[in-house]
Amino acid sequence: MLVTGGAGFIGTNFVLRIAETRPDWRVRVLDALTYAGNPDNLAGVADRVELVRGSVADAELVDRLVGESDVVVHFAAESHNDNSLDDPWPFVETNVLGTYHLLQAVRRHDVRLHHVSTDEVYGDLELDDPQRFTEQTSYNPSSPYSATKASADLLVRAWVRSFGVRATLSNCSNNYGPYQHVEKFIPRQITNILQGVKPKLYGQGTNVRDWIHVDDHNDAVVTIVEQGRLGETYLIGADGERNNREIVELLLDLMGKPADWYDLVSDRPGHDLRYAIDSAKLRAETGWTPRYRDVRAGLEQTVAWYSGHEDWWRAAKEGAEATYQRLGR
Ligand code: NAD
Ligand code: TDX
C-alpha cells in the first residue's frame, strides 16, 4: 500500500493504525515533508514502513512508486484554509496537479486508488438548516483550499468514468486527535491554554463544525478500501456538530480554566458557517460506525496527548503563532 501524506496528521494516525491492525500489509509512505509533515511520527514503525521523501507533483517518482503498489491511499494535500487565503499556489500544485499525476499513474498501472477528501467541497449550511450534506449535495466550495479539493475530487470522478480507473472517494468532516498540527483550531487552543494564553475564537465563535475522532475517520477509510464499491463516494461523519465556542468551553473546563477565558479575534475571510455530514450510506453499506461518540471524552484524550508531547509541538507552535500574528488572528 502506498500512503501519500503519511507523515501528516491523518496519514500518521492511519499508518500507525494499519501497522497495529493489519500487520500483514506492507506500507510505503510518499510525503514531501512540508512544514505539516514530521518523519519522527513514523519512527516507531520504521522497521515496517518505508518513508520516501518526495512530492505527489513529481510525475516520474509517482509513476514509479504507484507501479510498485497494489493500492494507493491519497491523503497528501495542503490542508489549512487560512494558508490557502494567504498563498493559494501550493494548494493548486499539490491538491490539483498532485492528484492528476496520481490518477495518470494508477490509470497506467491499473492500481486501486482511494482518494481522501473533505466535506468543505459542499460549501456551507445555514445554522438552522435541517439538511446535512449527503453524496447528492452539489459542489460549492468557498476557499482556495476547498476549491482545490473539489477540483481533485472531480478529476477522480472523471478518471473513473472516462478511463475506468478503480477508485473510491470519501469526504469527511473535521478531524481531531493526536499529531494534528498546532495551526488547526483544537490543537491551537489546547497549546495556547498550556502556555497560559487565551484561546482565540474567530468572529463570534458561532461557526459550527462536525467533529470526528481521527481513528474513526481512518477506520472508515480502511473499511472503504476493503468493502467500498468502485466509483462510489462515501461521506464520513460522527454526528459531532458543535459551534467553536462550545468546543473552547469544553477545553477550558477540561483544563481547569473559567468558561469565558478566551479572546474573540478578527474573522477568516469567507468563513464557512456550518458543516454537517449525513453518513447513512457508509453505515448502511458497510456497517461502519464511529467508536468515539462522546466529543468531551475524545477531547480529554487529545488534551492528554498534547500535554504529554510538548517536544513534538513546541517549535511548530512558534511558527504557527508568528503566521497568525501577521494575519491578525
Ligand atoms: P496535514 O496538513 O496534517 O498533512 C498533509 C501531509 O501531506 C503532510 O505530511 C505533508 O508533508 C504532506 N504533503 C503536502 N504536500 C505534499 C506533496 N506535494 N507531496 C507529498 N506530500 C505532501 O493534513 P491532514 O489534516 O492530515 O489531512 C490529510 C488529508 O485529509 C487531506 O487530503 C485533507 O484534505 C483531508 N481531510 C482533512 C480533514 C481534517 O479535518 N484535517 C478532514 C477531511 C479531509
Ligand atoms: O484559532 C482559530 N480560531 C477559530 O475560531 C482557528 C485556527 C480556527 N478557528 C475556527 C475556524 C473554523 O470555524 O475553528 C474552525 C475550525 O478551523 P480549522 O481547524 O482551521 O478547520 P477548518 O477550516 O474547518 O478545516 C478543517 O476541516 C476540514 C481542516 O483544516 C481541513 O483540512 C478539512 O478539510
PDB file of N, CA and C in Angstrom, residues 230-296:
ATOM      1  N   LEU A 230     -16.463   0.323  -6.207  1.00  0.00           N
ATOM      2  CA  LEU A 230     -15.621   1.155  -7.064  1.00  0.00           C
ATOM      3  C   LEU A 230     -16.441   2.250  -7.722  1.00  0.00           C
ATOM      4  N   GLY A 231     -15.857   3.439  -7.784  1.00  0.00           N
ATOM      5  CA  GLY A 231     -16.520   4.580  -8.413  1.00  0.00           C
ATOM      6  C   GLY A 231     -17.410   5.361  -7.465  1.00  0.00           C
ATOM      7  N   GLU A 232     -17.603   4.813  -6.246  1.00  0.00           N
ATOM      8  CA  GLU A 232     -18.551   5.460  -5.319  1.00  0.00           C
ATOM      9  C   GLU A 232     -17.857   6.471  -4.399  1.00  0.00           C
ATOM     10  N   THR A 233     -18.678   7.432  -3.960  1.00  0.00           N
ATOM     11  CA  THR A 233     -18.271   8.407  -2.949  1.00  0.00           C
ATOM     12  C   THR A 233     -18.984   8.085  -1.648  1.00  0.00           C
ATOM     13  N   TYR A 234     -18.251   8.181  -0.528  1.00  0.00           N
ATOM     14  CA  TYR A 234     -18.838   7.947   0.802  1.00  0.00           C
ATOM     15  C   TYR A 234     -18.558   9.143   1.702  1.00  0.00           C
ATOM     16  N   LEU A 235     -19.600   9.670   2.333  1.00  0.00           N
ATOM     17  CA  LEU A 235     -19.415  10.717   3.333  1.00  0.00           C
ATOM     18  C   LEU A 235     -19.145  10.072   4.697  1.00  0.00           C
ATOM     19  N   ILE A 236     -18.175  10.652   5.424  1.00  0.00           N
ATOM     20  CA  ILE A 236     -17.787  10.110   6.732  1.00  0.00           C
ATOM     21  C   ILE A 236     -18.032  11.187   7.793  1.00  0.00           C
ATOM     22  N   GLY A 237     -18.842  10.844   8.801  1.00  0.00           N
ATOM     23  CA  GLY A 237     -19.111  11.786   9.883  1.00  0.00           C
ATOM     24  C   GLY A 237     -19.609  11.036  11.104  1.00  0.00           C
ATOM     25  N   ALA A 238     -19.496  11.696  12.277  1.00  0.00           N
ATOM     26  CA  ALA A 238     -19.820  11.026  13.541  1.00  0.00           C
ATOM     27  C   ALA A 238     -20.868  11.795  14.353  1.00  0.00           C
ATOM     28  N   ASP A 239     -21.702  12.594  13.678  1.00  0.00           N
ATOM     29  CA  ASP A 239     -22.766  13.346  14.368  1.00  0.00           C
ATOM     30  C   ASP A 239     -22.193  14.193  15.502  1.00  0.00           C
ATOM     31  N   GLY A 240     -21.113  14.915  15.204  1.00  0.00           N
ATOM     32  CA  GLY A 240     -20.405  15.668  16.257  1.00  0.00           C
ATOM     33  C   GLY A 240     -20.513  17.175  16.111  1.00  0.00           C
ATOM     34  N   GLU A 241     -21.695  17.678  15.689  1.00  0.00           N
ATOM     35  CA  GLU A 241     -21.825  19.131  15.479  1.00  0.00           C
ATOM     36  C   GLU A 241     -21.697  19.914  16.794  1.00  0.00           C
ATOM     37  N   ARG A 242     -20.786  20.899  16.798  1.00  0.00           N
ATOM     38  CA  ARG A 242     -20.624  21.821  17.926  1.00  0.00           C
ATOM     39  C   ARG A 242     -20.205  23.155  17.352  1.00  0.00           C
ATOM     40  N   ASN A 243     -20.604  24.278  17.969  1.00  0.00           N
ATOM     41  CA  ASN A 243     -20.004  25.521  17.497  1.00  0.00           C
ATOM     42  C   ASN A 243     -18.649  25.721  18.177  1.00  0.00           C
ATOM     43  N   ASN A 244     -17.864  26.630  17.600  1.00  0.00           N
ATOM     44  CA  ASN A 244     -16.474  26.762  18.058  1.00  0.00           C
ATOM     45  C   ASN A 244     -16.398  27.201  19.516  1.00  0.00           C
ATOM     46  N   ARG A 245     -17.342  28.032  19.920  1.00  0.00           N
ATOM     47  CA  ARG A 245     -17.350  28.483  21.309  1.00  0.00           C
ATOM     48  C   ARG A 245     -17.606  27.297  22.261  1.00  0.00           C
ATOM     49  N   GLU A 246     -18.503  26.399  21.864  1.00  0.00           N
ATOM     50  CA  GLU A 246     -18.768  25.214  22.711  1.00  0.00           C
ATOM     51  C   GLU A 246     -17.515  24.361  22.873  1.00  0.00           C
ATOM     52  N   ILE A 247     -16.742  24.226  21.770  1.00  0.00           N
ATOM     53  CA  ILE A 247     -15.507  23.427  21.853  1.00  0.00           C
ATOM     54  C   ILE A 247     -14.521  24.100  22.808  1.00  0.00           C
ATOM     55  N   VAL A 248     -14.369  25.415  22.680  1.00  0.00           N
ATOM     56  CA  VAL A 248     -13.439  26.124  23.572  1.00  0.00           C
ATOM     57  C   VAL A 248     -13.908  25.991  25.029  1.00  0.00           C
ATOM     58  N   GLU A 249     -15.202  26.105  25.261  1.00  0.00           N
ATOM     59  CA  GLU A 249     -15.709  25.975  26.637  1.00  0.00           C
ATOM     60  C   GLU A 249     -15.426  24.584  27.213  1.00  0.00           C
ATOM     61  N   LEU A 250     -15.563  23.550  26.356  1.00  0.00           N
ATOM     62  CA  LEU A 250     -15.239  22.183  26.805  1.00  0.00           C
ATOM     63  C   LEU A 250     -13.764  22.080  27.178  1.00  0.00           C
ATOM     64  N   LEU A 251     -12.896  22.647  26.312  1.00  0.00           N
ATOM     65  CA  LEU A 251     -11.453  22.584  26.581  1.00  0.00           C
ATOM     66  C   LEU A 251     -11.110  23.331  27.863  1.00  0.00           C
ATOM     67  N   LEU A 252     -11.723  24.508  28.050  1.00  0.00           N
ATOM     68  CA  LEU A 252     -11.441  25.300  29.258  1.00  0.00           C
ATOM     69  C   LEU A 252     -11.862  24.528  30.504  1.00  0.00           C
ATOM     70  N   ASP A 253     -13.000  23.855  30.412  1.00  0.00           N
ATOM     71  CA  ASP A 253     -13.482  23.075  31.551  1.00  0.00           C
ATOM     72  C   ASP A 253     -12.530  21.911  31.841  1.00  0.00           C
ATOM     73  N   LEU A 254     -12.126  21.193  30.756  1.00  0.00           N
ATOM     74  CA  LEU A 254     -11.219  20.047  30.937  1.00  0.00           C
ATOM     75  C   LEU A 254      -9.877  20.492  31.501  1.00  0.00           C
ATOM     76  N   MET A 255      -9.476  21.753  31.200  1.00  0.00           N
ATOM     77  CA  MET A 255      -8.134  22.208  31.581  1.00  0.00           C
ATOM     78  C   MET A 255      -8.163  23.177  32.773  1.00  0.00           C
ATOM     79  N   GLY A 256      -9.330  23.244  33.446  1.00  0.00           N
ATOM     80  CA  GLY A 256      -9.410  23.966  34.706  1.00  0.00           C
ATOM     81  C   GLY A 256      -9.358  25.480  34.601  1.00  0.00           C
ATOM     82  N   LYS A 257      -9.925  26.034  33.527  1.00  0.00           N
ATOM     83  CA  LYS A 257      -9.971  27.495  33.359  1.00  0.00           C
ATOM     84  C   LYS A 257     -11.431  27.966  33.331  1.00  0.00           C
ATOM     85  N   PRO A 258     -11.687  29.252  33.624  1.00  0.00           N
ATOM     86  CA  PRO A 258     -13.065  29.767  33.581  1.00  0.00           C
ATOM     87  C   PRO A 258     -13.642  29.700  32.163  1.00  0.00           C
ATOM     88  N   ALA A 259     -14.968  29.552  32.078  1.00  0.00           N
ATOM     89  CA  ALA A 259     -15.645  29.333  30.789  1.00  0.00           C
ATOM     90  C   ALA A 259     -15.528  30.514  29.840  1.00  0.00           C
ATOM     91  N   ASP A 260     -15.247  31.716  30.372  1.00  0.00           N
ATOM     92  CA  ASP A 260     -15.173  32.885  29.477  1.00  0.00           C
ATOM     93  C   ASP A 260     -13.719  33.334  29.241  1.00  0.00           C
ATOM     94  N   TRP A 261     -12.756  32.417  29.471  1.00  0.00           N
ATOM     95  CA  TRP A 261     -11.338  32.780  29.335  1.00  0.00           C
ATOM     96  C   TRP A 261     -10.878  32.589  27.882  1.00  0.00           C
ATOM     97  N   TYR A 262     -11.400  33.455  26.976  1.00  0.00           N
ATOM     98  CA  TYR A 262     -10.987  33.378  25.559  1.00  0.00           C
ATOM     99  C   TYR A 262     -11.077  34.782  24.968  1.00  0.00           C
ATOM    100  N   ASP A 263     -10.390  34.983  23.813  1.00  0.00           N
ATOM    101  CA  ASP A 263     -10.473  36.240  23.067  1.00  0.00           C
ATOM    102  C   ASP A 263     -11.259  36.010  21.779  1.00  0.00           C
ATOM    103  N   LEU A 264     -12.078  36.989  21.409  1.00  0.00           N
ATOM    104  CA  LEU A 264     -12.677  36.995  20.064  1.00  0.00           C
ATOM    105  C   LEU A 264     -11.717  37.766  19.160  1.00  0.00           C
ATOM    106  N   VAL A 265     -11.306  37.169  18.041  1.00  0.00           N
ATOM    107  CA  VAL A 265     -10.349  37.831  17.141  1.00  0.00           C
ATOM    108  C   VAL A 265     -11.011  38.009  15.768  1.00  0.00           C
ATOM    109  N   SER A 266     -10.304  38.704  14.859  1.00  0.00           N
ATOM    110  CA  SER A 266     -10.930  39.027  13.567  1.00  0.00           C
ATOM    111  C   SER A 266     -11.234  37.733  12.798  1.00  0.00           C
ATOM    112  N   ASP A 267     -12.294  37.782  12.009  1.00  0.00           N
ATOM    113  CA  ASP A 267     -12.811  36.576  11.367  1.00  0.00           C
ATOM    114  C   ASP A 267     -11.985  36.203  10.137  1.00  0.00           C
ATOM    115  N   ARG A 268     -12.073  34.933   9.746  1.00  0.00           N
ATOM    116  CA  ARG A 268     -11.462  34.439   8.496  1.00  0.00           C
ATOM    117  C   ARG A 268     -12.312  34.932   7.328  1.00  0.00           C
ATOM    118  N   PRO A 269     -11.699  35.500   6.271  1.00  0.00           N
ATOM    119  CA  PRO A 269     -12.499  35.935   5.117  1.00  0.00           C
ATOM    120  C   PRO A 269     -13.246  34.738   4.499  1.00  0.00           C
ATOM    121  N   GLY A 270     -14.527  34.938   4.197  1.00  0.00           N
ATOM    122  CA  GLY A 270     -15.311  33.876   3.543  1.00  0.00           C
ATOM    123  C   GLY A 270     -15.608  32.684   4.436  1.00  0.00           C
ATOM    124  N   HIS A 271     -15.431  32.841   5.733  1.00  0.00           N
ATOM    125  CA  HIS A 271     -15.544  31.765   6.736  1.00  0.00           C
ATOM    126  C   HIS A 271     -16.842  30.957   6.596  1.00  0.00           C
ATOM    127  N   ASP A 272     -16.719  29.672   6.265  1.00  0.00           N
ATOM    128  CA  ASP A 272     -17.907  28.817   6.146  1.00  0.00           C
ATOM    129  C   ASP A 272     -18.637  28.746   7.483  1.00  0.00           C
ATOM    130  N   LEU A 273     -19.983  28.882   7.410  1.00  0.00           N
ATOM    131  CA  LEU A 273     -20.769  28.969   8.632  1.00  0.00           C
ATOM    132  C   LEU A 273     -20.901  27.617   9.338  1.00  0.00           C
ATOM    133  N   ARG A 274     -21.328  26.616   8.566  1.00  0.00           N
ATOM    134  CA  ARG A 274     -21.628  25.331   9.228  1.00  0.00           C
ATOM    135  C   ARG A 274     -21.394  24.171   8.268  1.00  0.00           C
ATOM    136  N   TYR A 275     -20.789  23.099   8.786  1.00  0.00           N
ATOM    137  CA  TYR A 275     -20.695  21.832   8.055  1.00  0.00           C
ATOM    138  C   TYR A 275     -21.465  20.782   8.862  1.00  0.00           C
ATOM    139  N   ALA A 276     -22.130  19.852   8.161  1.00  0.00           N
ATOM    140  CA  ALA A 276     -22.828  18.754   8.845  1.00  0.00           C
ATOM    141  C   ALA A 276     -22.956  17.592   7.878  1.00  0.00           C
ATOM    142  N   ILE A 277     -22.574  16.408   8.346  1.00  0.00           N
ATOM    143  CA  ILE A 277     -22.483  15.224   7.476  1.00  0.00           C
ATOM    144  C   ILE A 277     -23.570  14.210   7.815  1.00  0.00           C
ATOM    145  N   ASP A 278     -24.206  13.680   6.769  1.00  0.00           N
ATOM    146  CA  ASP A 278     -25.085  12.514   6.898  1.00  0.00           C
ATOM    147  C   ASP A 278     -24.317  11.316   6.329  1.00  0.00           C
ATOM    148  N   SER A 279     -23.866  10.425   7.217  1.00  0.00           N
ATOM    149  CA  SER A 279     -23.038   9.298   6.749  1.00  0.00           C
ATOM    150  C   SER A 279     -23.843   7.994   6.634  1.00  0.00           C
ATOM    151  N   ALA A 280     -25.152   8.133   6.372  1.00  0.00           N
ATOM    152  CA  ALA A 280     -26.030   6.949   6.342  1.00  0.00           C
ATOM    153  C   ALA A 280     -25.597   5.932   5.283  1.00  0.00           C
ATOM    154  N   LYS A 281     -25.109   6.418   4.140  1.00  0.00           N
ATOM    155  CA  LYS A 281     -24.744   5.476   3.063  1.00  0.00           C
ATOM    156  C   LYS A 281     -23.611   4.554   3.510  1.00  0.00           C
ATOM    157  N   LEU A 282     -22.553   5.154   4.060  1.00  0.00           N
ATOM    158  CA  LEU A 282     -21.404   4.353   4.521  1.00  0.00           C
ATOM    159  C   LEU A 282     -21.848   3.355   5.589  1.00  0.00           C
ATOM    160  N   ARG A 283     -22.663   3.835   6.526  1.00  0.00           N
ATOM    161  CA  ARG A 283     -23.091   2.969   7.635  1.00  0.00           C
ATOM    162  C   ARG A 283     -23.933   1.805   7.116  1.00  0.00           C
ATOM    163  N   ALA A 284     -24.861   2.111   6.170  1.00  0.00           N
ATOM    164  CA  ALA A 284     -25.759   1.060   5.670  1.00  0.00           C
ATOM    165  C   ALA A 284     -25.002   0.048   4.814  1.00  0.00           C
ATOM    166  N   GLU A 285     -24.067   0.517   3.987  1.00  0.00           N
ATOM    167  CA  GLU A 285     -23.393  -0.411   3.068  1.00  0.00           C
ATOM    168  C   GLU A 285     -22.319  -1.248   3.740  1.00  0.00           C
ATOM    169  N   THR A 286     -21.683  -0.702   4.782  1.00  0.00           N
ATOM    170  CA  THR A 286     -20.503  -1.399   5.332  1.00  0.00           C
ATOM    171  C   THR A 286     -20.625  -1.764   6.802  1.00  0.00           C
ATOM    172  N   GLY A 287     -21.582  -1.166   7.513  1.00  0.00           N
ATOM    173  CA  GLY A 287     -21.679  -1.421   8.954  1.00  0.00           C
ATOM    174  C   GLY A 287     -20.729  -0.576   9.781  1.00  0.00           C
ATOM    175  N   TRP A 288     -19.931   0.296   9.109  1.00  0.00           N
ATOM    176  CA  TRP A 288     -19.024   1.171   9.873  1.00  0.00           C
ATOM    177  C   TRP A 288     -19.832   2.059  10.824  1.00  0.00           C
ATOM    178  N   THR A 289     -19.298   2.261  11.993  1.00  0.00           N
ATOM    179  CA  THR A 289     -19.930   3.175  12.943  1.00  0.00           C
ATOM    180  C   THR A 289     -18.827   3.785  13.822  1.00  0.00           C
ATOM    181  N   PRO A 290     -18.955   5.069  14.199  1.00  0.00           N
ATOM    182  CA  PRO A 290     -17.880   5.662  14.993  1.00  0.00           C
ATOM    183  C   PRO A 290     -17.804   5.068  16.389  1.00  0.00           C
ATOM    184  N   ARG A 291     -16.580   4.939  16.903  1.00  0.00           N
ATOM    185  CA  ARG A 291     -16.394   4.419  18.262  1.00  0.00           C
ATOM    186  C   ARG A 291     -16.325   5.547  19.285  1.00  0.00           C
ATOM    187  N   TYR A 292     -15.862   6.739  18.860  1.00  0.00           N
ATOM    188  CA  TYR A 292     -15.798   7.892  19.761  1.00  0.00           C
ATOM    189  C   TYR A 292     -17.112   8.673  19.618  1.00  0.00           C
ATOM    190  N   ARG A 293     -18.084   8.374  20.469  1.00  0.00           N
ATOM    191  CA  ARG A 293     -19.381   9.029  20.340  1.00  0.00           C
ATOM    192  C   ARG A 293     -19.481  10.252  21.233  1.00  0.00           C
ATOM    193  N   ASP A 294     -18.549  10.372  22.172  1.00  0.00           N
ATOM    194  CA  ASP A 294     -18.597  11.450  23.159  1.00  0.00           C
ATOM    195  C   ASP A 294     -17.438  12.411  22.875  1.00  0.00           C
ATOM    196  N   VAL A 295     -17.771  13.594  22.322  1.00  0.00           N
ATOM    197  CA  VAL A 295     -16.729  14.546  21.934  1.00  0.00           C
ATOM    198  C   VAL A 295     -15.888  14.947  23.151  1.00  0.00           C
ATOM    199  N   ARG A 296     -16.544  15.110  24.294  1.00  0.00           N
ATOM    200  CA  ARG A 296     -15.800  15.504  25.501  1.00  0.00           C
ATOM    201  C   ARG A 296     -14.722  14.471  25.852  1.00  0.00           C
TER     202      ARG A 296
END
